[in-house]
Each structure stands twice: as C-alpha cells, then as structure tokens.
Coordinates of C-alpha atoms in Angstrom, one line a residue:
X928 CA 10.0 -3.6 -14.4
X929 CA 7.7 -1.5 -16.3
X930 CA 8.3 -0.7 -19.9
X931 CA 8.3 3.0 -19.6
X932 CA 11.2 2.7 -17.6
X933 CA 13.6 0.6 -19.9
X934 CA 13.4 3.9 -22.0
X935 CA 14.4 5.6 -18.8
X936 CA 17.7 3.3 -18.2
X937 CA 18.3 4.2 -21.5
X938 CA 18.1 7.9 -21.7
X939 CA 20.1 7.9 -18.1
X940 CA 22.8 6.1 -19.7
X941 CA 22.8 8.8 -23.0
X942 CA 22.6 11.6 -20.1
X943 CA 25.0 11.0 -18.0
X944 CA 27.4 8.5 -18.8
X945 CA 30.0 10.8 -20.2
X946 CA 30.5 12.3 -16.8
X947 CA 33.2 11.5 -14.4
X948 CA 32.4 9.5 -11.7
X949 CA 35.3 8.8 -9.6
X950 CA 36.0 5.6 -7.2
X951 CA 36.3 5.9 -3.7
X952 CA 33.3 8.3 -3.7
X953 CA 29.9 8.3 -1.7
X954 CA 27.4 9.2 -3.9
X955 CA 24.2 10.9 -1.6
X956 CA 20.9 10.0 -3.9
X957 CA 18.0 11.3 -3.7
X958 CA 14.8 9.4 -4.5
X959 CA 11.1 10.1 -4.8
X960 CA 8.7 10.6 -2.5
X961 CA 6.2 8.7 -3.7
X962 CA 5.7 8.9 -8.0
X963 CA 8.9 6.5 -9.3
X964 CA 8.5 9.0 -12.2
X965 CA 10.5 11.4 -10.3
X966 CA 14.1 9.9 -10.1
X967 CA 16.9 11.6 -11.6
X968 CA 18.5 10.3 -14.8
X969 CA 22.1 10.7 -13.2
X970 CA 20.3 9.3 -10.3
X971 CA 19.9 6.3 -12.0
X972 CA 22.9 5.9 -13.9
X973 CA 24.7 6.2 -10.6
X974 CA 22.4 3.6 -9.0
X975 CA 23.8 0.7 -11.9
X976 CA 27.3 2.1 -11.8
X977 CA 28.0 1.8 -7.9
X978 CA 29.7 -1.3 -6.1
X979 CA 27.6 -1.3 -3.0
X980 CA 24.4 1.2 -1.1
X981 CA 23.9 1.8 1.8
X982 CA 20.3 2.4 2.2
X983 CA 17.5 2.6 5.3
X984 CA 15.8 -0.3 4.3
X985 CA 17.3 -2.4 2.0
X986 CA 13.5 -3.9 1.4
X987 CA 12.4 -1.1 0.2
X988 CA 15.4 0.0 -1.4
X989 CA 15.7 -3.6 -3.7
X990 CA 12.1 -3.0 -4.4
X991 CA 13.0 0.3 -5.8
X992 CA 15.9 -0.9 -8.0
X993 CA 13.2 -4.0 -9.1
X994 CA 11.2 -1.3 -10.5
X995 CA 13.6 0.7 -12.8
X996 CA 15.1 -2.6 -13.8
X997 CA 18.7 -2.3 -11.8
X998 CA 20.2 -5.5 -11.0
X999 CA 20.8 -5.9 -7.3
X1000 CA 23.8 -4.9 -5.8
X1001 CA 25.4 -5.5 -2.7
X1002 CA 22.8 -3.1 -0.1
X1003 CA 23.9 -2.6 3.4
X1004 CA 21.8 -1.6 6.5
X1005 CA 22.0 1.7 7.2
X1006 CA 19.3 3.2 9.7
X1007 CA 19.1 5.4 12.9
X1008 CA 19.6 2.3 15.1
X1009 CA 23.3 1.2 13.6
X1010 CA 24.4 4.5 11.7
X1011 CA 27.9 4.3 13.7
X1012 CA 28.6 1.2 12.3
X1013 CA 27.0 1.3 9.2
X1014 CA 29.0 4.7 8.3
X1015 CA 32.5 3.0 9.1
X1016 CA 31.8 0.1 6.6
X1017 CA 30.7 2.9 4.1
X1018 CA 34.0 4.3 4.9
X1019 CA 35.9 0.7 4.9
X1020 CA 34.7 0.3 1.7
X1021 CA 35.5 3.5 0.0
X1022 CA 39.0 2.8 1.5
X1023 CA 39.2 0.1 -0.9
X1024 CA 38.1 2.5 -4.0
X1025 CA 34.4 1.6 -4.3
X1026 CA 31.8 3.8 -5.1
X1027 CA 29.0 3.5 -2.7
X1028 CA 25.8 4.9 -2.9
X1029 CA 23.6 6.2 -0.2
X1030 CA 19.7 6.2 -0.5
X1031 CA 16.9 6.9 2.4
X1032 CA 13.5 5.4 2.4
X1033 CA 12.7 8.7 0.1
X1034 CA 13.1 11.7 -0.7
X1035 CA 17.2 13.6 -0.3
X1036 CA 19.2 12.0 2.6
X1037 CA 20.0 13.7 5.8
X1038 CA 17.4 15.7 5.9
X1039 CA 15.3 14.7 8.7
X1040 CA 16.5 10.6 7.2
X1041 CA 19.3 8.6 8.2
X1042 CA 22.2 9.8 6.5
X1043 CA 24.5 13.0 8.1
X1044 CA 26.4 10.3 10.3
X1045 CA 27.6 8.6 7.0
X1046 CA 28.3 11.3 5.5
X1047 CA 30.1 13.1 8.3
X1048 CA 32.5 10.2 8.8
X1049 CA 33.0 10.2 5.2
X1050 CA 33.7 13.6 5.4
X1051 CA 36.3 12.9 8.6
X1052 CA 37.8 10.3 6.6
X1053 CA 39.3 12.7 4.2
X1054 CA 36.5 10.7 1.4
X1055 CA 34.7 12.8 -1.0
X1056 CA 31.0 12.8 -0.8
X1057 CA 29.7 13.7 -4.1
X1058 CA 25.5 14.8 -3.9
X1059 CA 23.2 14.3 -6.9
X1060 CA 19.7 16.4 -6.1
X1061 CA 16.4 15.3 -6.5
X1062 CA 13.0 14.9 -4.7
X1063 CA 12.5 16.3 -0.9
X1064 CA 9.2 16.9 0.4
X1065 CA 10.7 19.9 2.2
X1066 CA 11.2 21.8 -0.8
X1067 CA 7.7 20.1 -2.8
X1068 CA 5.6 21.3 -0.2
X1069 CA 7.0 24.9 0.8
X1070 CA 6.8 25.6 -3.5
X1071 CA 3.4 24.7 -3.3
X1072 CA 2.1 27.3 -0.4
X1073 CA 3.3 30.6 -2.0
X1074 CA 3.9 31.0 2.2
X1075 CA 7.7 32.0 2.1
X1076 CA 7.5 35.6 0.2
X1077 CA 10.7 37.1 -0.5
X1078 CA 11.0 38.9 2.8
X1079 CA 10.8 36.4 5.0
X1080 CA 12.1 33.0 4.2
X1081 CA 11.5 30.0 5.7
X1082 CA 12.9 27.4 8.8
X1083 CA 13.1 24.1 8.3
X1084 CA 11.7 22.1 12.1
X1085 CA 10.9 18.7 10.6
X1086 CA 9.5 16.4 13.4
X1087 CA 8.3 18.1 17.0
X1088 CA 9.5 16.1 20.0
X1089 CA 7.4 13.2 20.9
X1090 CA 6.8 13.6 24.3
X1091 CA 4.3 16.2 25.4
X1092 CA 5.9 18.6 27.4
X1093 CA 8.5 19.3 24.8
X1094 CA 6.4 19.6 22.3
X1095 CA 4.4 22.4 23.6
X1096 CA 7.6 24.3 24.3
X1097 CA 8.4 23.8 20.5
X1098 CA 4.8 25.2 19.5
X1099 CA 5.7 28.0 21.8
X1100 CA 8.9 28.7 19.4
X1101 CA 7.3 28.6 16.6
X1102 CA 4.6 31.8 17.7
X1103 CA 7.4 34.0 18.0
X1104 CA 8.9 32.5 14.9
X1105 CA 8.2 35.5 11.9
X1106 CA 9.1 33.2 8.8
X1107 CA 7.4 30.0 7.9
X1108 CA 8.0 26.7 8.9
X1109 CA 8.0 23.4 7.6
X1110 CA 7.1 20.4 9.7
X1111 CA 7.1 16.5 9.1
X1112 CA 4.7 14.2 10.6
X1113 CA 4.0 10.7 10.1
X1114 CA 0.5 9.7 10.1
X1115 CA 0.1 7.6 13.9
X1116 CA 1.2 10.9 15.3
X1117 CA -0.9 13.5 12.3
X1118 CA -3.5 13.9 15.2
X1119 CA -1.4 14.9 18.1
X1120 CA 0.2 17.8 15.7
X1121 CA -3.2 18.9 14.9
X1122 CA -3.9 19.0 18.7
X1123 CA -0.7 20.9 19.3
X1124 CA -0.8 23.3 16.5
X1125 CA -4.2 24.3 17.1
X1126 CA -3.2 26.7 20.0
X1127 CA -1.6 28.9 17.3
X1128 CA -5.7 30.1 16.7
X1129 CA -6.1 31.3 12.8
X1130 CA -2.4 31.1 11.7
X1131 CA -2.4 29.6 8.0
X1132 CA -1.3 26.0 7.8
X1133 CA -1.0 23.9 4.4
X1134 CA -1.3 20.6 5.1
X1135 CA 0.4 18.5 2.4
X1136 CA -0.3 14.6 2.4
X1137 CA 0.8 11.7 0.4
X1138 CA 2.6 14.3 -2.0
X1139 CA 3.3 13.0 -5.3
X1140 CA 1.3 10.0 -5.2
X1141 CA -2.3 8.9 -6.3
X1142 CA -4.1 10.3 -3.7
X1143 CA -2.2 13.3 -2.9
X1144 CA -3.7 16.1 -1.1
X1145 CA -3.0 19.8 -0.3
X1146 CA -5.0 22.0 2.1
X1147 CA -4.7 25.6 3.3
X1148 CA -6.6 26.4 7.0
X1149 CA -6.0 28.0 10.1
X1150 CA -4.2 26.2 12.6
X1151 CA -7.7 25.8 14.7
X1152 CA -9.6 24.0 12.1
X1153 CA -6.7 21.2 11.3
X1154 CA -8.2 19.1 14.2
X1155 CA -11.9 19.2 12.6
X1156 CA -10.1 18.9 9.2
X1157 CA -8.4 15.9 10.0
X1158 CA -11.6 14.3 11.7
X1159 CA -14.0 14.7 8.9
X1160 CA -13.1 12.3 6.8
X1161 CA -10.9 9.3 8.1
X1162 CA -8.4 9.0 4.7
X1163 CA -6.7 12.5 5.6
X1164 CA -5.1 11.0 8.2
X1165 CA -3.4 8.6 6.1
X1166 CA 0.0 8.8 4.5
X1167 CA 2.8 11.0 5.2
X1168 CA 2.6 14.4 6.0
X1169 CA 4.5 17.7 5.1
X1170 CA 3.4 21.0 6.6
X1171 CA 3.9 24.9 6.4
X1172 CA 3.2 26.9 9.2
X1173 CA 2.5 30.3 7.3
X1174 CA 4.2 33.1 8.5
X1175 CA 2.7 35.1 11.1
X1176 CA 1.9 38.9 9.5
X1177 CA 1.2 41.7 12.1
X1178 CA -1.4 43.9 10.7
X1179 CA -0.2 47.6 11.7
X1180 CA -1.5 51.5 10.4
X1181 CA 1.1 53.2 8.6
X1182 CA 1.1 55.8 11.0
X1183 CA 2.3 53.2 13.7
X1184 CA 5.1 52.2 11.2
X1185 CA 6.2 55.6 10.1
X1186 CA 6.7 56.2 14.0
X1187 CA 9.0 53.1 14.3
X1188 CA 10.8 53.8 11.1
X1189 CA 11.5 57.6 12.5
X1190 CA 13.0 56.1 15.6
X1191 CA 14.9 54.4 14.0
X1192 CA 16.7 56.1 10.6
X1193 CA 17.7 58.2 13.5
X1194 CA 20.2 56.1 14.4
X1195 CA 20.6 53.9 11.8
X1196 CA 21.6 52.9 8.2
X1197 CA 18.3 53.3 5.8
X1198 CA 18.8 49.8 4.7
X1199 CA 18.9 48.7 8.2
X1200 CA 16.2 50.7 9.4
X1201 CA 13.9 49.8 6.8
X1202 CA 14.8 46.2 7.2
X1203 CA 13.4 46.1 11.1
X1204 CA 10.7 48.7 10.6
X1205 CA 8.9 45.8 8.4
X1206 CA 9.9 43.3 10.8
X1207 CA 8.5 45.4 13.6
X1208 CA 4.9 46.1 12.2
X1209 CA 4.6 44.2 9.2
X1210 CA 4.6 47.4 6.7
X1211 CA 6.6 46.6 3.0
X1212 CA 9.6 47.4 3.1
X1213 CA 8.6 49.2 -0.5
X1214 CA 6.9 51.4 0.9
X1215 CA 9.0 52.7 4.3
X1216 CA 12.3 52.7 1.4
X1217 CA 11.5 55.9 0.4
X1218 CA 10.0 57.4 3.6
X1219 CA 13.2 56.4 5.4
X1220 CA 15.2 58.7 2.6
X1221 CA 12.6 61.4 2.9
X1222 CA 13.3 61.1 6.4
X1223 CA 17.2 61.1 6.2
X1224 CA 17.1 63.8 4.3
X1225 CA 15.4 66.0 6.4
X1226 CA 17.8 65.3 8.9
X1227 CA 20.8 65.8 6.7
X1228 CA 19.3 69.6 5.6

C-alpha cells in the first residue's frame, strides 16, 4: 500500500463513518478509471465495511483493495458470462443480512459493465440497492468536449455491434442523430471504429484515450481524419477509449429559418415553435424567441 493512502483510509473513516449503512444492502461502487487517486472516501469506507463483493474480476479487484490497504474479503465472480448466477448469490447473501458490495473492472457499474442483472434481481428481490457515485469515463470524457451545449444534450451508445453489417446500420443512426454521442471502444477493435466512423466526413470527434492515467490523451478531428490520426503514431491505439461524436449543426440563413419559424407559430405554441424551428435549421433559439412573439403578435392584432 502506498503511504499516501493510509491518510486516505483514514480521512474515509472521519468522512463517512457516522453515516448509516444498513445490512442486507447492495452497495453499487464506483471506481476509477485509471488514477487510484480518484476513489470516493465513502467509497472506501464502504469497501472495509462490507461482508462480501461481487466484482468482474476478482484479480483485479484484490489488487485494488492491496493498494488502498483493505484487507481481503470474501470477492465473488461476477461477469457477463455467469451474471444469472452470480446475482442470486448476491441476493442469497443479502437474504442473510450482509452487506455486499458490487465493483466493475472500473469506472460506475452497469453502465456498459457487468452489473444491471445484479442489481435488477436485487431490485426483484424486494433488497435495497444503495449507489455511491464516482468515476465513469462516460461523464469524464463528454465534460471534457464542451460538445453537449445546452440545447442539445447528449446519447449515451457505448460499444457498436461487432459484426460488420450492424455496425454500419448503427453509424447510419448516429447521422441522423442531432445531439452528441458517446461511444466506447476497446483498443483491438479502436481501428475498426475509426474505419466506420469515417463515413460521417468532417463531423467533430474527440477521441479520449487512457483517461486519467499517465499517458492520457484527448483529441478533437473530424471523423475522416481519425483513421490517419490513429495510424501516425502506433501508441494512440493503445489503452481504452471514450469518444464524442459532436453534434451535427446545420448551417442555415436566417431568412430560411424565419420561413420555418412563420410556418410554424401559425399553428403552434411559441415555445414549441421555437423549439423545432432550431431543430429544423440550426438557428438559436435566442434569437427566433422574440421573432416568434413579434410574429404572434401580428397575428393576434
């Protein structure tokens, strides 16, 4: 265990051991992505207080707990492979009034992990499931684009489909999809993405790799030039990957949008009007607000 982190078991403890922590309860933990510095101090006070977890890998997971200084518990396999099974001893267990803790490989559980089986039949079991936040690369990535804006949003897609043909279709959704997106990719399969993606032509894409570690890396570029990115030097293909498709923005005159926006306070609300007017042509919606009253109220006269 490293030194630094003693202080961190510590200040855990003085954090959050006053709260209540009740048995029979599956606690959902995040962890990091990739910098151990990034673990939650209720996080950890959770991970010493628990009877059992249920994690991915229960290598990696007992090398985690080695390196804040936790004593080993009782880990049981969890994955993609036995999550039916795994989730009914969760279950079993919390029958009996243990707490059990539940950790992926990194990063917040169920998302795009092993994870939403367990805590669905702990759900169906009439259990409580009790979530303590923390790293996600969803979220790291997507706050580190400036690609939602306020108007739009964003989708969550995580991993294409492996095999070809449906992955095309899914890169056929995503043109016609008007917010961003954030993809996952692990990095035998980082090429084929960039292959894929690059049909979307000079539609932004920030490539975020090994996020939160030593090396980490984050790049903006249009869709076309990820393959040539990727192939110029051989480390960017290493690690794991979080992406943001950027959303798409149609460039339109005002005069174009003022037509649209016309057609439409005609028959509609001004909020609503104004809503899909900017959705239509990509005009602010602060600036066809107060055309769209101007316009209602030359009607209304």
């Amino acid at each position: 265990m490293s030194a630094s982190f003693a202080s961190a078991l510590a200040a855990a403890r003085d954090a959050a051991a006053a709260q209540h922590y009740p048995q029979g309860t599956l606690y959902v933990v995040a962890t990091p992505i990739g910098n151990l510095a990034d673990i939650g101090l209720r996080a950890l006070h959770v991970l010493q207080l628990v009877d059992a977890i249920a994690c991915e890998d229960t290598r990696h997971t007992q090398a985690l707990l080695r390196a804040y200084g936790i004593d080993t518990k009782s880990l049981l396999s969890v994955h993609r492979h036995n999550e039916a099974q795994g989730a009914q001893e969760v279950v079993r267990r919390l029958q009996l009034g243990q707490r059990v803790a539940y950790a992926s490989d990194a990063g917040t559980p169920g998302v795009s992990d092993p994870g939403a089986r367990v805590v669905a039949a702990v759900v169906a079991a009439g259990l409580r499931v009790m979530p303590l936040p923390g790293a996600s690369s969803v979220t790291t990535v997507l706050s580190a684009t400036g690609a939602e804006g306020e108007e739009s949003g964003f989708v969550f897609f995580g991993f294409l489909p492996a095999k070809a043909g449906e992955r095309q279709q899914a890169v056929e959704s995503l043109r016609q999809e008007p917010r961003a997106v954030v993809l996952l990719e692990a990095p035998h399969r980082i090429a084929v993405l960039a292959e894929s993606l690059a049909v979307l032509g000079g539609r932004p894409l920030t490539v975020g790799r090994e996020l939160t570690k030593q090396f980490e890396q984050i790049a903006t570029m249009a869709c076309e030039a990820f393959p040539a990115w990727l192939q110029a030097d051989a480390d960017r293909a290493r690690g794991e990957f979080a992406l943001v498709l950027h959303p798409e923005r149609v460039v339109d005159d005002g005069a174009q949008a003022l037509r649209v926006l016309r057609l439409l306070v005609a028959e509609l609300p001004v909020k609503t009007a104004v809503r899909l007017a900017a959705e239509i042509t990509g005009a602010s919606r602060n600036t066809l607000y107060p055309a769209a009253l101007a316009m209602k109220g030359e009607a209304e006269s």
